[in-house]
PDB file of C-alpha atoms in Angstrom:
ATOM      1  CA  GLY A   1      29.008  -3.746  -7.537  1.00 56.00           C
ATOM      2  CA  ALA A   2      26.423  -6.492  -7.791  1.00 79.00           C
ATOM      3  CA  GLY A   3      22.894  -5.644  -6.823  1.00 92.00           C
ATOM      4  CA  VAL A   4      20.289  -7.732  -5.059  1.00 96.00           C
ATOM      5  CA  SER A   5      19.675 -11.007  -6.840  1.00 96.00           C
ATOM      6  CA  GLN A   6      16.789 -13.431  -6.530  1.00 97.00           C
ATOM      7  CA  SER A   7      16.121 -16.914  -7.755  1.00 97.00           C
ATOM      8  CA  PRO A   8      14.270 -18.390  -9.429  1.00 97.00           C
ATOM      9  CA  SER A   9      12.990 -15.563 -11.609  1.00 96.00           C
ATOM     10  CA  ASN A  10       9.812 -17.524 -12.289  1.00 96.00           C
ATOM     11  CA  LYS A  11       8.222 -20.416 -10.456  1.00 97.00           C
ATOM     12  CA  VAL A  12       5.141 -22.379 -11.426  1.00 97.00           C
ATOM     13  CA  THR A  13       3.851 -24.847  -8.877  1.00 97.00           C
ATOM     14  CA  GLU A  14       0.779 -26.868  -8.114  1.00 97.00           C
ATOM     15  CA  LYS A  15      -1.556 -26.026  -5.275  1.00 97.00           C
ATOM     16  CA  GLY A  16      -0.442 -27.733  -2.095  1.00 97.00           C
ATOM     17  CA  LYS A  17       3.237 -27.913  -2.953  1.00 98.00           C
ATOM     18  CA  ASP A  18       5.970 -26.124  -1.000  1.00 98.00           C
ATOM     19  CA  VAL A  19       8.212 -23.527  -2.629  1.00 98.00           C
ATOM     20  CA  GLU A  20      11.471 -21.850  -1.661  1.00 98.00           C
ATOM     21  CA  LEU A  21      12.504 -18.458  -2.919  1.00 98.00           C
ATOM     22  CA  ARG A  22      16.047 -17.200  -2.535  1.00 97.00           C
ATOM     23  CA  CYS A  23      17.485 -13.723  -2.069  1.00 97.00           C
ATOM     24  CA  ASP A  24      21.119 -12.621  -2.189  1.00 96.00           C
ATOM     25  CA  PRO A  25      21.405  -9.107  -0.765  1.00 95.00           C
ATOM     26  CA  ILE A  26      24.051  -6.558  -1.623  1.00 94.00           C
ATOM     27  CA  SER A  27      27.306  -7.473   0.093  1.00 91.00           C
ATOM     28  CA  GLY A  28      27.663  -5.653   3.400  1.00 89.00           C
ATOM     29  CA  HIS A  29      23.982  -4.808   3.746  1.00 91.00           C
ATOM     30  CA  THR A  30      22.792  -5.845   7.179  1.00 89.00           C
ATOM     31  CA  ALA A  31      19.072  -5.305   6.595  1.00 91.00           C
ATOM     32  CA  LEU A  32      16.961  -7.539   4.353  1.00 94.00           C
ATOM     33  CA  TYR A  33      13.270  -7.281   3.536  1.00 94.00           C
ATOM     34  CA  TRP A  34      10.710  -9.439   1.767  1.00 96.00           C
ATOM     35  CA  TYR A  35       7.684  -7.905   0.076  1.00 95.00           C
ATOM     36  CA  ARG A  36       4.832  -9.342  -1.946  1.00 96.00           C
ATOM     37  CA  GLN A  37       3.333  -7.577  -4.935  1.00 92.00           C
ATOM     38  CA  SER A  38       0.107  -8.903  -6.364  1.00 89.00           C
ATOM     39  CA  LEU A  39      -0.825  -8.026  -9.940  1.00 81.00           C
ATOM     40  CA  GLY A  40      -1.388  -4.290 -10.244  1.00 75.00           C
ATOM     41  CA  GLN A  41      -1.051  -3.772  -6.516  1.00 79.00           C
ATOM     42  CA  GLY A  42       1.377  -2.102  -4.164  1.00 83.00           C
ATOM     43  CA  LEU A  43       4.106  -3.662  -2.094  1.00 90.00           C
ATOM     44  CA  GLU A  44       3.012  -5.639   0.930  1.00 91.00           C
ATOM     45  CA  PHE A  45       5.633  -6.016   3.663  1.00 91.00           C
ATOM     46  CA  LEU A  46       6.247  -9.606   4.763  1.00 95.00           C
ATOM     47  CA  ILE A  47       9.337  -9.877   6.948  1.00 94.00           C
ATOM     48  CA  TYR A  48      12.455  -7.946   7.942  1.00 92.00           C
ATOM     49  CA  PHE A  49      15.898  -9.124   9.077  1.00 92.00           C
ATOM     50  CA  GLN A  50      18.430  -6.819  10.731  1.00 88.00           C
ATOM     51  CA  GLY A  51      21.805  -8.207  11.664  1.00 84.00           C
ATOM     52  CA  ASN A  52      21.549 -10.751  14.446  1.00 82.00           C
ATOM     53  CA  SER A  53      18.295  -9.383  15.837  1.00 85.00           C
ATOM     54  CA  ALA A  54      15.119 -11.427  15.884  1.00 86.00           C
ATOM     55  CA  PRO A  55      13.299 -10.923  12.586  1.00 89.00           C
ATOM     56  CA  ASP A  56      10.158  -8.830  12.352  1.00 89.00           C
ATOM     57  CA  LYS A  57       7.599 -11.300  11.059  1.00 91.00           C
ATOM     58  CA  SER A  58       4.598  -9.050  11.526  1.00 89.00           C
ATOM     59  CA  GLY A  59       3.740  -8.981   7.816  1.00 91.00           C
ATOM     60  CA  LEU A  60       3.602 -12.705   7.174  1.00 94.00           C
ATOM     61  CA  PRO A  61       0.027 -13.478   6.076  1.00 94.00           C
ATOM     62  CA  SER A  62      -0.201 -16.964   7.576  1.00 94.00           C
ATOM     63  CA  ASP A  63       1.827 -19.664   9.294  1.00 95.00           C
ATOM     64  CA  ARG A  64       2.411 -21.246   5.887  1.00 97.00           C
ATOM     65  CA  PHE A  65       4.965 -18.487   5.282  1.00 97.00           C
ATOM     66  CA  SER A  66       8.388 -18.540   6.894  1.00 96.00           C
ATOM     67  CA  ALA A  67      11.787 -17.108   6.173  1.00 96.00           C
ATOM     68  CA  GLU A  68      15.313 -17.476   7.386  1.00 94.00           C
ATOM     69  CA  ARG A  69      18.556 -15.685   6.847  1.00 94.00           C
ATOM     70  CA  THR A  70      21.713 -17.700   7.155  1.00 84.00           C
ATOM     71  CA  GLY A  71      24.998 -16.130   8.181  1.00 81.00           C
ATOM     72  CA  GLY A  72      23.527 -12.658   7.937  1.00 77.00           C
ATOM     73  CA  SER A  73      23.499 -12.821   4.143  1.00 90.00           C
ATOM     74  CA  VAL A  74      21.359 -15.078   1.948  1.00 95.00           C
ATOM     75  CA  SER A  75      17.686 -15.384   2.801  1.00 96.00           C
ATOM     76  CA  THR A  76      15.118 -17.999   1.881  1.00 97.00           C
ATOM     77  CA  LEU A  77      11.364 -17.429   1.917  1.00 98.00           C
ATOM     78  CA  THR A  78       9.394 -20.656   2.181  1.00 98.00           C
ATOM     79  CA  ILE A  79       5.720 -21.026   1.409  1.00 98.00           C
ATOM     80  CA  GLN A  80       4.209 -24.328   2.488  1.00 98.00           C
ATOM     81  CA  ARG A  81       1.090 -25.882   1.006  1.00 98.00           C
ATOM     82  CA  THR A  82       0.795 -23.135  -1.576  1.00 98.00           C
ATOM     83  CA  GLN A  83      -2.608 -21.708  -2.463  1.00 97.00           C
ATOM     84  CA  GLN A  84      -3.705 -19.927  -5.617  1.00 96.00           C
ATOM     85  CA  GLU A  85      -3.918 -16.643  -3.731  1.00 95.00           C
ATOM     86  CA  ASP A  86      -0.173 -16.899  -3.071  1.00 96.00           C
ATOM     87  CA  SER A  87       0.424 -16.132  -6.746  1.00 96.00           C
ATOM     88  CA  ALA A  88       2.332 -12.859  -6.860  1.00 96.00           C
ATOM     89  CA  VAL A  89       5.754 -11.364  -7.377  1.00 95.00           C
ATOM     90  CA  TYR A  90       7.928 -11.752  -4.311  1.00 97.00           C
ATOM     91  CA  LEU A  91      10.466  -8.965  -3.998  1.00 96.00           C
ATOM     92  CA  CYS A  92      13.505  -8.884  -1.788  1.00 96.00           C
ATOM     93  CA  ALA A  93      15.290  -5.681  -0.809  1.00 94.00           C
ATOM     94  CA  SER A  94      18.351  -4.845   1.237  1.00 93.00           C
ATOM     95  CA  SER A  95      19.700  -1.733   2.866  1.00 90.00           C
ATOM     96  CA  LEU A  96      22.966  -0.877   4.500  1.00 87.00           C
ATOM     97  CA  GLN A  97      21.815  -0.708   8.080  1.00 78.00           C
ATOM     98  CA  GLY A  98      18.055  -0.704   8.218  1.00 68.00           C
ATOM     99  CA  ALA A  99      15.298   1.708   9.006  1.00 64.00           C
ATOM    100  CA  GLY A 100      15.244   5.076   7.324  1.00 69.00           C
ATOM    101  CA  GLU A 101      17.658   4.065   4.599  1.00 78.00           C
ATOM    102  CA  THR A 102      17.428   3.442   0.894  1.00 84.00           C
ATOM    103  CA  GLN A 103      16.211  -0.025   0.055  1.00 89.00           C
ATOM    104  CA  TYR A 104      17.552  -1.663  -3.081  1.00 92.00           C
ATOM    105  CA  PHE A 105      15.247  -4.178  -4.674  1.00 94.00           C
ATOM    106  CA  GLY A 106      15.941  -7.419  -6.426  1.00 95.00           C
ATOM    107  CA  PRO A 107      14.230  -8.366  -9.704  1.00 94.00           C
ATOM    108  CA  GLY A 108      11.662 -10.486  -7.908  1.00 95.00           C
ATOM    109  CA  THR A 109      10.384 -14.022  -8.225  1.00 97.00           C
ATOM    110  CA  ARG A 110       7.121 -14.393 -10.107  1.00 96.00           C
ATOM    111  CA  LEU A 111       5.194 -17.201  -8.439  1.00 97.00           C
ATOM    112  CA  LEU A 112       2.219 -18.843 -10.120  1.00 97.00           C
ATOM    113  CA  VAL A 113       0.234 -21.427  -8.205  1.00 97.00           C
ATOM    114  CA  LEU A 114      -2.003 -23.522 -10.419  1.00 96.00           C
TER     115      LEU A 114
ATOM    116  CA  GLY B   1       1.149   1.708  12.513  1.00 79.00           C
ATOM    117  CA  GLU B   2       1.814   3.921   9.538  1.00 85.00           C
ATOM    118  CA  ASN B   3      -0.733   4.314   6.758  1.00 91.00           C
ATOM    119  CA  VAL B   4       0.164   5.908   3.435  1.00 94.00           C
ATOM    120  CA  GLU B   5      -2.426   7.000   0.898  1.00 95.00           C
ATOM    121  CA  GLN B   6      -1.461   7.876  -2.655  1.00 96.00           C
ATOM    122  CA  HIS B   7      -3.360   9.784  -5.333  1.00 96.00           C
ATOM    123  CA  PRO B   8      -4.171   9.578  -8.143  1.00 96.00           C
ATOM    124  CA  SER B   9      -4.084   5.884  -8.968  1.00 95.00           C
ATOM    125  CA  THR B  10      -3.703   6.686 -12.674  1.00 96.00           C
ATOM    126  CA  LEU B  11      -2.421   9.800 -14.373  1.00 98.00           C
ATOM    127  CA  SER B  12      -2.077  10.608 -18.051  1.00 97.00           C
ATOM    128  CA  VAL B  13      -0.203  13.670 -19.263  1.00 97.00           C
ATOM    129  CA  GLN B  14       0.986  14.969 -22.592  1.00 97.00           C
ATOM    130  CA  GLU B  15       4.690  14.840 -23.252  1.00 97.00           C
ATOM    131  CA  GLY B  16       6.307  18.006 -21.978  1.00 97.00           C
ATOM    132  CA  ASP B  17       3.658  18.665 -19.346  1.00 97.00           C
ATOM    133  CA  SER B  18       4.204  18.309 -15.615  1.00 98.00           C
ATOM    134  CA  ALA B  19       2.949  15.472 -13.440  1.00 98.00           C
ATOM    135  CA  VAL B  20       2.212  15.632  -9.725  1.00 98.00           C
ATOM    136  CA  ILE B  21       1.574  12.675  -7.433  1.00 98.00           C
ATOM    137  CA  LYS B  22       0.525  13.204  -3.832  1.00 98.00           C
ATOM    138  CA  CYS B  23       0.804  11.088  -0.720  1.00 98.00           C
ATOM    139  CA  THR B  24      -0.422  11.514   2.824  1.00 97.00           C
ATOM    140  CA  TYR B  25       0.817   9.658   5.858  1.00 96.00           C
ATOM    141  CA  SER B  26      -0.575   9.078   9.303  1.00 95.00           C
ATOM    142  CA  ASP B  27       2.426   8.694  11.616  1.00 91.00           C
ATOM    143  CA  SER B  28       3.698  12.113  12.640  1.00 91.00           C
ATOM    144  CA  ALA B  29       6.982  10.491  13.691  1.00 89.00           C
ATOM    145  CA  SER B  30       7.777   9.393  10.130  1.00 91.00           C
ATOM    146  CA  ASN B  31      10.892  11.146   8.884  1.00 90.00           C
ATOM    147  CA  TYR B  32      11.987   9.369   5.717  1.00 91.00           C
ATOM    148  CA  PHE B  33      10.030   9.552   2.458  1.00 94.00           C
ATOM    149  CA  PRO B  34      11.362   7.800  -0.643  1.00 94.00           C
ATOM    150  CA  TRP B  35       9.812   7.552  -4.098  1.00 96.00           C
ATOM    151  CA  TYR B  36      10.253   4.476  -6.265  1.00 96.00           C
ATOM    152  CA  LYS B  37       9.667   4.035  -9.995  1.00 96.00           C
ATOM    153  CA  GLN B  38       8.685   0.635 -11.307  1.00 94.00           C
ATOM    154  CA  GLU B  39       8.625   0.014 -15.038  1.00 94.00           C
ATOM    155  CA  LEU B  40       6.559  -2.859 -16.345  1.00 89.00           C
ATOM    156  CA  GLY B  41       8.099  -6.161 -15.318  1.00 86.00           C
ATOM    157  CA  LYS B  42      11.043  -4.486 -13.620  1.00 90.00           C
ATOM    158  CA  ARG B  43      12.103  -4.002 -10.017  1.00 91.00           C
ATOM    159  CA  PRO B  44      11.228  -0.813  -8.091  1.00 92.00           C
ATOM    160  CA  GLN B  45      14.072   1.687  -8.211  1.00 94.00           C
ATOM    161  CA  LEU B  46      14.593   4.673  -5.956  1.00 93.00           C
ATOM    162  CA  ILE B  47      14.347   7.939  -7.862  1.00 96.00           C
ATOM    163  CA  ILE B  48      14.413  10.471  -5.055  1.00 95.00           C
ATOM    164  CA  ASP B  49      13.943  10.659  -1.312  1.00 93.00           C
ATOM    165  CA  ILE B  50      13.512  13.351   1.304  1.00 92.00           C
ATOM    166  CA  ARG B  51      14.016  13.512   5.032  1.00 88.00           C
ATOM    167  CA  SER B  52      11.985  15.538   7.449  1.00 82.00           C
ATOM    168  CA  ASN B  53      14.643  18.165   8.043  1.00 81.00           C
ATOM    169  CA  VAL B  54      14.065  19.660   4.585  1.00 81.00           C
ATOM    170  CA  GLY B  55      10.960  20.823   2.771  1.00 90.00           C
ATOM    171  CA  GLU B  56      12.003  20.306  -0.821  1.00 94.00           C
ATOM    172  CA  LYS B  57      14.563  18.409  -2.816  1.00 93.00           C
ATOM    173  CA  LYS B  58      15.279  18.533  -6.554  1.00 96.00           C
ATOM    174  CA  ASP B  59      17.126  16.301  -8.954  1.00 94.00           C
ATOM    175  CA  GLN B  60      16.965  17.533 -12.541  1.00 95.00           C
ATOM    176  CA  ARG B  61      13.345  17.123 -13.685  1.00 97.00           C
ATOM    177  CA  ILE B  62      12.209  15.504 -10.447  1.00 98.00           C
ATOM    178  CA  ALA B  63      11.372  17.241  -7.203  1.00 97.00           C
ATOM    179  CA  VAL B  64       9.750  16.198  -3.954  1.00 97.00           C
ATOM    180  CA  THR B  65       8.094  18.501  -1.447  1.00 96.00           C
ATOM    181  CA  LEU B  66       7.224  17.701   2.149  1.00 95.00           C
ATOM    182  CA  ASN B  67       4.709  19.374   4.423  1.00 94.00           C
ATOM    183  CA  LYS B  68       5.165  17.894   7.885  1.00 92.00           C
ATOM    184  CA  THR B  69       2.382  19.893   9.439  1.00 93.00           C
ATOM    185  CA  ALA B  70      -0.152  18.566   6.983  1.00 94.00           C
ATOM    186  CA  LYS B  71       1.581  15.178   6.767  1.00 95.00           C
ATOM    187  CA  HIS B  72       1.752  15.049   3.040  1.00 95.00           C
ATOM    188  CA  PHE B  73       4.468  14.897   0.412  1.00 97.00           C
ATOM    189  CA  SER B  74       4.399  15.143  -3.350  1.00 98.00           C
ATOM    190  CA  LEU B  75       6.414  14.103  -6.374  1.00 98.00           C
ATOM    191  CA  HIS B  76       6.742  16.594  -9.210  1.00 98.00           C
ATOM    192  CA  ILE B  77       8.020  15.598 -12.635  1.00 98.00           C
ATOM    193  CA  THR B  78       8.537  18.437 -15.113  1.00 97.00           C
ATOM    194  CA  GLU B  79       8.946  18.249 -18.895  1.00 97.00           C
ATOM    195  CA  THR B  80       7.657  14.685 -18.894  1.00 98.00           C
ATOM    196  CA  GLN B  81       8.960  12.224 -21.459  1.00 97.00           C
ATOM    197  CA  PRO B  82       7.528   8.895 -22.663  1.00 95.00           C
ATOM    198  CA  GLU B  83      10.221   7.045 -20.703  1.00 96.00           C
ATOM    199  CA  ASP B  84       8.752   8.505 -17.516  1.00 97.00           C
ATOM    200  CA  SER B  85       5.779   6.183 -18.028  1.00 97.00           C
ATOM    201  CA  ALA B  86       5.786   3.730 -15.113  1.00 97.00           C
ATOM    202  CA  VAL B  87       4.183   3.038 -11.751  1.00 95.00           C
ATOM    203  CA  TYR B  88       5.395   5.367  -9.019  1.00 97.00           C
ATOM    204  CA  PHE B  89       5.246   4.414  -5.351  1.00 96.00           C
ATOM    205  CA  CYS B  90       5.664   6.701  -2.381  1.00 96.00           C
ATOM    206  CA  ALA B  91       6.675   5.343   1.011  1.00 94.00           C
ATOM    207  CA  ALA B  92       7.217   6.527   4.549  1.00 92.00           C
ATOM    208  CA  SER B  93       9.010   5.336   7.628  1.00 88.00           C
ATOM    209  CA  ARG B  94      10.392   6.559  10.918  1.00 82.00           C
ATOM    210  CA  SER B  95      14.015   5.989  11.811  1.00 71.00           C
ATOM    211  CA  SER B  96      13.014   3.462  14.456  1.00 64.00           C
ATOM    212  CA  ALA B  97      10.648   1.570  12.168  1.00 64.00           C
ATOM    213  CA  ARG B  98      11.649  -1.683  10.635  1.00 67.00           C
ATOM    214  CA  GLN B  99      10.087  -1.330   7.235  1.00 76.00           C
ATOM    215  CA  LEU B 100       8.781   1.139   4.713  1.00 85.00           C
ATOM    216  CA  THR B 101       5.049   1.558   4.344  1.00 89.00           C
ATOM    217  CA  PHE B 102       4.210   1.990   0.678  1.00 91.00           C
ATOM    218  CA  GLY B 103       1.401   3.817  -1.024  1.00 93.00           C
ATOM    219  CA  SER B 104      -0.754   1.913  -3.494  1.00 92.00           C
ATOM    220  CA  GLY B 105       1.019   3.312  -6.550  1.00 94.00           C
ATOM    221  CA  THR B 106       0.263   5.669  -9.427  1.00 96.00           C
ATOM    222  CA  GLN B 107       0.326   4.502 -13.033  1.00 96.00           C
ATOM    223  CA  LEU B 108       1.759   7.437 -14.972  1.00 98.00           C
ATOM    224  CA  THR B 109       1.350   7.445 -18.731  1.00 97.00           C
ATOM    225  CA  VAL B 110       3.078  10.098 -20.800  1.00 97.00           C
ATOM    226  CA  LEU B 111       1.417  10.461 -24.161  1.00 95.00           C
ATOM    227  CA  PRO B 112       3.670  11.366 -27.097  1.00 90.00           C
TER     228      PRO B 112
END
């Protein structure tokens, strides 16, 4: 079946602009995660959605970052007033039920803030 | 929260040799330990995982060992091939946790 998909694959924006990144998880997966990967670095957890529960936003680096998940499926990560340090690859992952399970990653969105 | 340390950060081996990557974790309640491989410009992909009820798991040339007492786990790749060259990430979580905590990654280069 189809894997996790993300769009756009690349995004170039100017400092101060808002951006929206989209994630389509694997059908039937109730858990969805956003991670950030800076160049040559590891994966930094941002936010986690599980079913209808309140999301775990503990990894969001600032209030400029927000995310939502509509209808328990598609998720959008929004970065307001982008800064150059926001430049990174933003990866989405999904798993069947959540904690302690295999996470399947999307191809990522490469964000460049000029 | 959980903290995962991974060593080495870079590793070069000759084709056919073995490669070992080690990770330590801090949360004694962690019970799920996956390993991901990320080729340049590609998404991370799960290559093997282990749960705390076993000490070792093998899949062809790849094996993972877990020492719960010492809180460390290792990835072993035997008979390495150039296509094994990639960044490898370990991770850990407990069943009640909401996310994986990743190590910082190991850049493995297999020299032909």
